[in-house]
XYZ file of C-alpha atoms in Angstrom:
513
model
C 0.108 0.026 -0.448
C 0.733 3.205 -0.933
C 0.308 6.661 1.288
C 1.959 9.795 0.071
C 2.216 12.629 2.935
C 3.089 16.428 2.136
C 3.495 18.098 4.716
C 5.064 22.334 4.548
C 7.675 22.804 6.971
C 9.386 26.338 7.988
C 13.198 25.641 9.188
C 14.311 24.152 11.808
C 10.475 22.914 12.384
C 10.919 19.227 13.467
C 8.000 18.293 15.847
C 5.981 19.105 12.697
C 7.567 16.438 10.777
C 7.115 13.721 14.023
C 3.290 15.319 13.966
C 3.622 14.977 9.874
C 4.134 11.374 10.206
C 2.034 10.500 12.525
C -1.149 11.534 10.059
C 0.382 9.695 7.408
C 0.031 6.428 9.214
C -3.528 7.081 10.252
C -5.428 9.149 8.235
C -7.177 7.110 5.888
C -6.247 7.848 1.506
C -9.365 9.425 0.467
C -7.824 12.024 2.810
C -5.238 12.607 0.753
C -6.934 14.087 -1.904
C -6.166 17.191 -0.934
C -3.773 19.010 -3.154
C -1.015 20.606 -0.249
C -0.048 24.472 -1.235
C 3.502 25.463 -0.565
C 5.105 29.210 -1.438
C 7.918 29.871 -2.942
C 11.359 29.317 -0.502
C 10.009 26.381 1.785
C 10.676 22.699 2.684
C 8.282 20.698 1.574
C 8.290 16.278 2.985
C 7.345 13.783 0.926
C 6.112 10.546 2.311
C 6.338 7.154 -0.472
C 5.964 3.066 0.483
C 6.043 0.446 -0.931
C 8.977 -0.117 -2.815
C 11.554 -2.702 -2.610
C 13.395 -3.582 1.760
C 16.392 -1.883 0.890
C 16.045 -0.408 -2.505
C 18.297 3.130 -4.108
C 15.004 5.488 -4.282
C 15.234 8.700 -7.151
C 13.359 11.596 -6.921
C 12.411 14.217 -9.255
C 10.555 17.216 -9.521
C 8.212 18.636 -12.097
C 7.049 22.543 -12.801
C 3.765 23.864 -14.651
C 6.108 24.905 -17.432
C 6.367 21.242 -18.109
C 10.037 21.788 -16.883
C 11.658 18.344 -14.520
C 14.774 19.017 -12.224
C 16.140 15.791 -9.735
C 16.821 16.266 -6.095
C 19.533 14.706 -5.225
C 20.926 12.727 -3.114
C 19.422 9.614 -3.807
C 17.786 7.344 -0.960
C 17.246 3.734 0.520
C 13.337 2.378 1.574
C 13.650 1.773 4.939
C 12.390 -2.540 6.198
C 9.386 -1.484 5.321
C 10.169 -0.044 1.935
C 8.621 3.545 2.795
C 11.372 6.387 2.096
C 10.901 10.433 3.924
C 12.319 12.618 1.285
C 12.001 16.630 0.654
C 13.288 19.187 -1.328
C 13.415 23.308 -0.789
C 11.293 25.273 -3.660
C 14.046 27.761 -5.474
C 12.373 30.962 -4.332
C 11.899 31.810 -7.781
C 9.591 28.878 -8.420
C 6.212 30.289 -10.218
C 2.698 29.451 -9.630
C 0.781 26.389 -9.970
C 0.018 22.561 -9.576
C 3.844 20.754 -9.161
C 4.052 17.324 -9.543
C 6.649 15.340 -6.818
C 7.870 11.930 -8.012
C 9.962 8.613 -6.404
C 11.230 5.735 -8.537
C 12.517 2.336 -6.959
C 15.501 1.629 -9.214
C 15.166 -2.214 -8.827
C 10.858 -1.991 -9.075
C 10.375 1.079 -10.660
C 6.974 1.980 -9.090
C 7.090 5.323 -9.220
C 4.827 7.388 -6.421
C 3.089 10.626 -7.514
C 2.538 13.630 -4.888
C 0.850 17.012 -6.196
C 0.913 19.943 -4.316
C 0.777 23.151 -5.345
C 2.977 26.508 -5.171
C 1.593 29.609 -4.677
C 4.406 31.853 -6.283
C 4.085 36.040 -5.099
C 2.597 38.742 -7.658
C 5.616 39.981 -9.285
C 5.847 43.517 -8.070
C 4.720 46.359 -10.375
C 7.600 48.134 -11.668
C 7.316 51.847 -11.504
C 10.116 54.904 -12.074
C 9.812 58.036 -11.225
C 12.362 60.945 -11.498
C 12.334 63.758 -9.216
C 12.429 67.053 -10.752
C 10.438 65.932 -14.476
C 11.837 68.488 -15.897
C 15.357 71.306 -14.843
C 17.683 73.459 -16.090
C 21.122 72.907 -16.350
C 23.256 72.461 -13.502
C 19.674 71.099 -11.544
C 20.256 67.262 -10.458
C 17.099 64.555 -12.005
C 16.913 61.871 -8.894
C 16.510 58.873 -10.604
C 14.009 55.417 -8.966
C 12.902 51.650 -9.931
C 11.187 49.746 -7.523
C 9.515 46.583 -7.423
C 13.282 45.400 -9.108
C 14.916 41.841 -7.216
C 16.970 43.261 -3.770
C 20.899 42.962 -4.557
C 20.798 43.205 -8.480
C 23.603 45.083 -9.763
C 22.624 48.208 -12.643
C 25.157 50.639 -14.139
C 23.280 53.236 -15.150
C 24.459 56.145 -18.316
C 21.708 58.861 -19.827
C 21.649 59.789 -23.489
C 20.789 63.062 -25.111
C 18.064 64.535 -27.445
C 21.396 64.151 -29.881
C 21.557 60.519 -29.637
C 24.006 61.250 -27.607
C 24.814 58.832 -24.359
C 27.690 59.842 -21.288
C 28.080 58.326 -17.935
C 27.636 59.080 -15.101
C 30.825 58.446 -12.025
C 33.755 60.227 -10.737
C 35.616 61.339 -13.813
C 33.000 60.292 -16.839
C 33.896 56.464 -14.712
C 30.778 54.117 -15.529
C 28.178 54.213 -12.140
C 27.461 50.982 -10.874
C 24.119 50.873 -8.057
C 22.739 47.519 -6.548
C 18.918 47.180 -5.728
C 18.101 47.766 -2.320
C 16.373 45.283 0.236
C 13.386 46.982 -0.967
C 13.312 46.380 -4.277
C 14.393 49.778 -4.647
C 17.541 51.061 -7.459
C 18.213 54.937 -7.411
C 20.896 57.239 -8.856
C 21.396 61.343 -9.720
C 22.617 63.031 -12.108
C 23.885 66.717 -12.414
C 22.780 68.442 -15.606
C 26.309 70.462 -16.856
C 26.228 73.550 -17.921
C 25.759 73.769 -21.291
C 24.314 71.065 -21.281
C 21.566 70.768 -24.434
C 18.219 71.012 -23.666
C 15.257 68.734 -24.707
C 14.065 65.260 -23.975
C 16.683 63.448 -22.300
C 16.537 59.746 -21.242
C 18.307 58.085 -18.279
C 18.830 54.020 -18.728
C 20.181 51.465 -16.331
C 20.912 48.267 -17.456
C 21.751 44.951 -14.994
C 24.772 43.016 -14.852
C 23.074 39.790 -14.897
C 20.201 39.305 -18.402
C 20.767 42.378 -19.849
C 17.316 44.158 -17.997
C 17.772 47.690 -19.130
C 15.519 50.552 -17.254
C 14.199 53.758 -19.344
C 13.178 56.889 -17.194
C 13.050 59.485 -19.174
C 13.293 63.428 -18.564
C 13.975 66.702 -20.068
C 16.373 69.731 -19.880
C 15.255 73.003 -20.421
C 16.751 75.674 -21.932
C 16.157 77.372 -24.484
C 18.734 75.566 -27.937
C 22.171 77.071 -28.476
C 22.592 78.160 -32.376
C 23.871 75.310 -35.140
C 27.583 76.190 -35.028
C 28.744 77.519 -37.914
C 30.251 75.573 -41.165
C 31.331 76.738 -43.946
C 34.342 77.078 -46.225
C 33.947 80.358 -48.370
C 33.890 80.644 -51.274
C 32.414 76.980 -52.412
C 33.557 78.165 -55.728
C 37.196 79.108 -57.067
C 39.857 78.742 -59.606
C 43.966 77.639 -58.852
C 45.598 80.054 -56.672
C 41.868 80.390 -55.408
C 42.396 81.248 -51.064
C 39.763 79.396 -49.555
C 38.312 80.193 -45.382
C 37.290 77.270 -43.439
C 35.373 77.663 -40.051
C 34.300 74.525 -38.450
C 32.748 75.405 -35.086
C 30.445 72.798 -32.328
C 34.310 71.071 -31.338
C 36.077 71.370 -27.816
C 37.474 74.268 -27.208
C 40.535 74.527 -25.761
C 41.493 71.025 -27.811
C 44.030 70.371 -30.775
C 43.063 70.131 -34.314
C 44.060 69.630 -37.659
C 43.387 69.422 -41.312
C 43.323 68.474 -44.599
C 42.018 68.307 -47.813
C 40.991 65.675 -50.436
C 41.628 65.919 -54.430
C 39.101 64.890 -56.305
C 40.755 61.385 -56.967
C 41.785 60.684 -53.761
C 44.567 61.381 -52.695
C 45.457 64.113 -49.514
C 46.894 67.159 -49.259
C 47.875 69.068 -45.957
C 45.724 71.774 -44.621
C 46.563 72.919 -41.114
C 48.432 70.567 -38.895
C 48.072 72.342 -35.557
C 45.165 74.648 -34.589
C 44.057 75.673 -30.920
C 40.221 75.440 -30.677
C 38.782 78.891 -29.559
C 36.643 79.212 -26.223
C 33.608 79.162 -28.773
C 34.188 75.920 -30.456
C 35.114 77.640 -33.649
C 38.530 77.042 -35.178
C 39.025 78.732 -38.918
C 41.623 78.283 -40.955
C 42.719 78.708 -45.115
C 44.349 77.611 -48.082
C 45.304 78.181 -50.906
C 44.731 76.463 -54.215
C 47.780 75.765 -56.190
C 48.129 76.714 -59.915
C 48.622 72.790 -61.105
C 45.441 71.978 -58.659
C 42.829 69.313 -60.195
C 39.657 70.383 -61.654
C 36.775 69.011 -60.264
C 35.016 68.264 -56.418
C 37.243 68.340 -53.372
C 36.833 68.312 -49.618
C 37.974 70.565 -46.839
C 38.365 68.377 -43.247
C 38.730 69.539 -39.981
C 38.798 67.034 -36.586
C 39.369 67.680 -32.966
C 41.926 65.481 -31.495
C 39.911 64.963 -28.773
C 36.515 65.240 -29.386
C 37.033 63.266 -32.635
C 34.869 65.133 -34.345
C 35.039 65.624 -37.600
C 33.348 66.949 -40.023
C 34.274 67.700 -44.015
C 32.950 70.397 -46.598
C 33.027 70.175 -49.476
C 34.822 72.975 -52.800
C 35.483 72.833 -56.067
C 37.644 74.102 -57.962
C 37.127 75.535 -61.630
C 39.535 75.470 -64.479
C 40.956 72.023 -66.714
C 43.403 70.792 -64.828
C 43.690 67.028 -65.524
C 43.530 64.141 -63.174
C 47.264 63.063 -61.933
C 48.623 59.922 -64.567
C 48.650 56.684 -62.398
C 52.189 56.156 -61.027
C 53.460 52.869 -63.128
C 53.472 49.364 -62.225
C 55.419 47.777 -59.464
C 55.550 51.640 -57.309
C 53.230 49.887 -54.746
C 51.068 46.465 -53.776
C 49.620 45.043 -51.125
C 48.057 41.267 -50.402
C 45.621 40.834 -50.131
C 44.471 42.548 -52.842
C 40.452 42.361 -51.458
C 38.705 41.486 -48.303
C 36.265 42.043 -45.136
C 36.130 44.400 -42.853
C 38.373 44.026 -39.952
C 40.956 41.837 -42.238
C 44.539 42.491 -42.368
C 46.499 44.044 -45.513
C 50.106 44.251 -45.986
C 50.940 47.313 -48.047
C 54.716 47.607 -49.824
C 55.065 51.276 -51.560
C 58.845 52.162 -53.305
C 60.472 55.042 -55.011
C 61.131 57.144 -51.849
C 64.937 58.943 -50.489
C 66.588 56.292 -48.533
C 65.776 55.703 -44.736
C 63.307 59.134 -44.703
C 60.052 59.310 -42.409
C 56.787 58.124 -44.517
C 52.945 58.237 -43.568
C 49.957 56.862 -45.017
C 46.583 57.114 -45.080
C 43.436 55.425 -46.675
C 40.273 57.054 -48.075
C 37.094 55.216 -49.085
C 34.939 54.799 -52.159
C 33.929 58.478 -51.316
C 36.391 59.620 -50.733
C 36.354 60.346 -47.539
C 39.772 59.932 -45.777
C 40.478 57.851 -42.506
C 43.398 60.049 -39.962
C 46.531 57.453 -39.419
C 48.992 59.362 -36.906
C 51.462 56.168 -37.146
C 54.956 57.277 -39.179
C 56.919 55.067 -41.516
C 60.291 54.777 -41.525
C 61.541 53.416 -45.157
C 63.998 51.199 -45.742
C 68.118 51.660 -47.854
C 66.292 50.654 -50.731
C 63.732 53.075 -50.686
C 60.797 51.271 -49.659
C 57.882 50.558 -46.655
C 56.102 47.584 -46.127
C 53.107 48.380 -43.214
C 50.044 46.417 -42.182
C 46.439 48.340 -42.013
C 43.766 46.049 -40.421
C 40.014 47.515 -41.630
C 37.101 49.328 -39.120
C 34.671 46.938 -38.074
C 32.149 49.702 -39.700
C 33.683 50.613 -42.967
C 31.721 51.856 -46.381
C 32.818 48.775 -48.648
C 34.201 49.348 -52.215
C 37.970 50.969 -53.587
C 40.224 51.801 -51.116
C 43.140 54.006 -51.601
C 45.923 53.861 -49.188
C 48.393 55.975 -49.852
C 51.798 56.458 -48.976
C 53.805 60.474 -49.140
C 56.916 60.991 -48.517
C 57.711 63.495 -46.057
C 61.379 64.899 -47.515
C 60.740 64.049 -51.281
C 57.246 64.700 -50.997
C 56.745 61.895 -52.886
C 52.829 60.372 -53.260
C 51.979 55.995 -54.082
C 49.522 55.361 -54.136
C 47.947 52.206 -53.697
C 43.918 50.603 -54.628
C 42.802 47.441 -52.585
C 38.746 46.482 -52.547
C 36.636 45.845 -49.090
C 33.776 43.667 -49.387
C 30.350 43.414 -47.842
C 30.603 42.387 -44.468
C 30.273 39.149 -43.520
C 26.455 38.121 -43.749
C 24.345 36.901 -40.599
C 24.393 33.401 -40.670
C 23.852 30.715 -38.160
C 24.751 26.838 -37.578
C 23.655 24.214 -35.668
C 25.171 20.604 -34.878
C 24.005 18.485 -34.116
C 20.552 19.088 -36.263
C 19.235 16.124 -34.575
C 19.818 14.032 -31.396
C 18.049 12.346 -28.492
C 17.816 13.619 -25.044
C 21.001 14.060 -23.612
C 22.636 14.844 -26.715
C 25.000 18.534 -26.296
C 24.202 20.955 -28.952
C 27.385 23.012 -30.438
C 26.191 26.671 -32.048
C 27.131 29.233 -34.001
C 26.589 32.596 -34.843
C 28.437 35.514 -36.976
C 27.332 39.115 -37.625
C 27.652 40.621 -33.730
C 30.617 43.297 -33.181
C 33.210 42.164 -31.506
C 32.822 40.857 -27.908
C 29.376 41.953 -28.133
C 27.066 40.431 -25.575
C 24.320 37.209 -25.657
C 20.573 36.555 -24.318
C 19.868 32.951 -25.101
C 17.122 30.623 -24.460
C 15.698 27.559 -25.662
C 11.300 27.109 -27.163
C 10.490 24.308 -26.039
C 8.069 21.916 -28.916
C 4.903 22.789 -26.379
C 6.202 26.305 -26.050
C 7.217 26.344 -22.761
C 10.333 28.468 -22.808
C 14.083 26.473 -20.933
C 17.265 29.040 -19.763
C 19.862 29.177 -22.341
C 23.681 29.520 -21.408
C 25.076 32.292 -19.985
C 28.445 34.712 -20.693
C 28.245 34.155 -24.821
C 30.330 36.768 -26.268
C 31.211 37.006 -29.932
C 35.179 36.356 -30.805
C 37.543 38.516 -33.057
C 35.784 37.265 -36.657
C 32.498 38.616 -35.625
C 31.357 35.386 -34.536
C 29.728 33.674 -31.113
C 30.102 30.383 -30.363
C 28.726 28.160 -27.424
C 26.541 24.759 -26.327
C 23.542 23.834 -25.285
C 21.986 19.801 -23.770
C 19.580 19.321 -23.189
C 17.722 17.643 -20.731
C 17.547 13.678 -20.325
C 13.541 13.985 -19.750
C 12.985 16.590 -22.726
C 10.303 15.809 -24.804
C 10.430 15.186 -28.792
C 9.709 17.677 -31.242
C 12.012 20.776 -32.805
C 13.417 23.385 -30.661
C 14.580 25.939 -30.543
C 17.445 27.949 -29.839
C 16.834 32.167 -29.639
C 20.549 34.574 -29.737
C 19.531 37.832 -29.319
C 22.958 40.532 -29.545
C 22.745 43.359 -26.575
C 24.472 46.048 -28.412
C 22.817 45.030 -32.727
C 19.710 43.308 -31.784
C 20.640 41.051 -34.196
C 18.502 37.976 -33.558
C 18.732 34.157 -34.062
C 16.059 31.527 -33.983
C 18.441 28.183 -34.195
C 16.243 24.766 -35.120
C 17.083 21.854 -34.012
C 15.153 19.068 -33.058
C 15.747 16.236 -30.262
C 14.527 12.386 -31.234
C 14.902 9.597 -29.192
C 16.179 7.031 -32.349
C 17.006 9.852 -34.978
């Protein structure tokens, strides 16, 4: 005869356990039809008999989500074939009807016992800010309630221009922790000169990647748009062009150069100090042999990294300079993808002279390079350049210029389209207990992923933690199907936290693939 018994015991309640066992022996079986209840975080005890004396009995529990959780260690039935076992209900256990099963290894006898977990309602998250609007200099106090105590978040603010600003001392990232009441709080003081408009303060959880958002407003009159112009915009060789660029950081160092219609680089004013109003001015006189066509005047702030490109046109009939004879430069490989490394070789310079180099993209915009090279005693120089992750695809020009000879060597190369996002799974079918290996391409380098698994019945299972993309924009991870996984088509979901790139990778669990 089998008599299942369930009792709920809080910490150290030995007397209640004894009474429970006595009741189990005297109450008739039909009384046990009442399904007991238990709360998350409590310990529940079970009693069952009918097993072989001394045999090992294994246990597991299955929740309303269909997920089974084994309970260790196993116990051995006593001389009467009875067992007493317990299970600590997790604090995050979902509410609903659960089933606990005891199974004898030799007898194969299974004793199921239902019980109900009464989970408290999840607290509602409420976000607030005080004040809701304020001028520069105002300290905004943010708070979000209804969170899990002990969780840590990293907050920051995002302005109406879409740019993010760190919160913390010396522009370092701040970390705040949810208190015992489930409340998260942080502050930010809008500095003088803060751009007025609709702002948001965001906070990302260190675990799980949850992002909180609190809107607020910085009041005030929007500053006028910075002056960015070149005068005149059209001129013949010999014309003096004046460039004015605002919106830089006061006091920072700035430099300038020009791109010719053929993509070559011409020095402008390499060293300037930005004025207090964030403006810098420089001039350039087009030489008599200036190539006709559309030029670009480029100004770049060293600290702010703001780069302003202004167009100007030189009239006349000066043709594009004739290409250098073959053999002046070479590149390996001739084409590649973003984040690939190219090796360049240029010849014909003065022995041991210093060489500057820079790449120019298909639109004619140059990428500044501060590094200087040194030619060998034969006037040859070799260097490598790694393409950025986000680049314009097409034909690029790598230019090398001798600092004393003023000789330029231009080497064309091609950057192909970036990786087309794709994902794979190996194997794509396997029995319960199989470890499936996943790979997905297309994420940012070092980007973290959130993963989870959708079962055939729609139940969501935990995925793999701490998945991060590597240098080739790919991420690899594994997931083991539970031993009791039901058959059917599963879906591994992977989402990039930065790109929001989402993969839904199907695979199958089948007993006999």
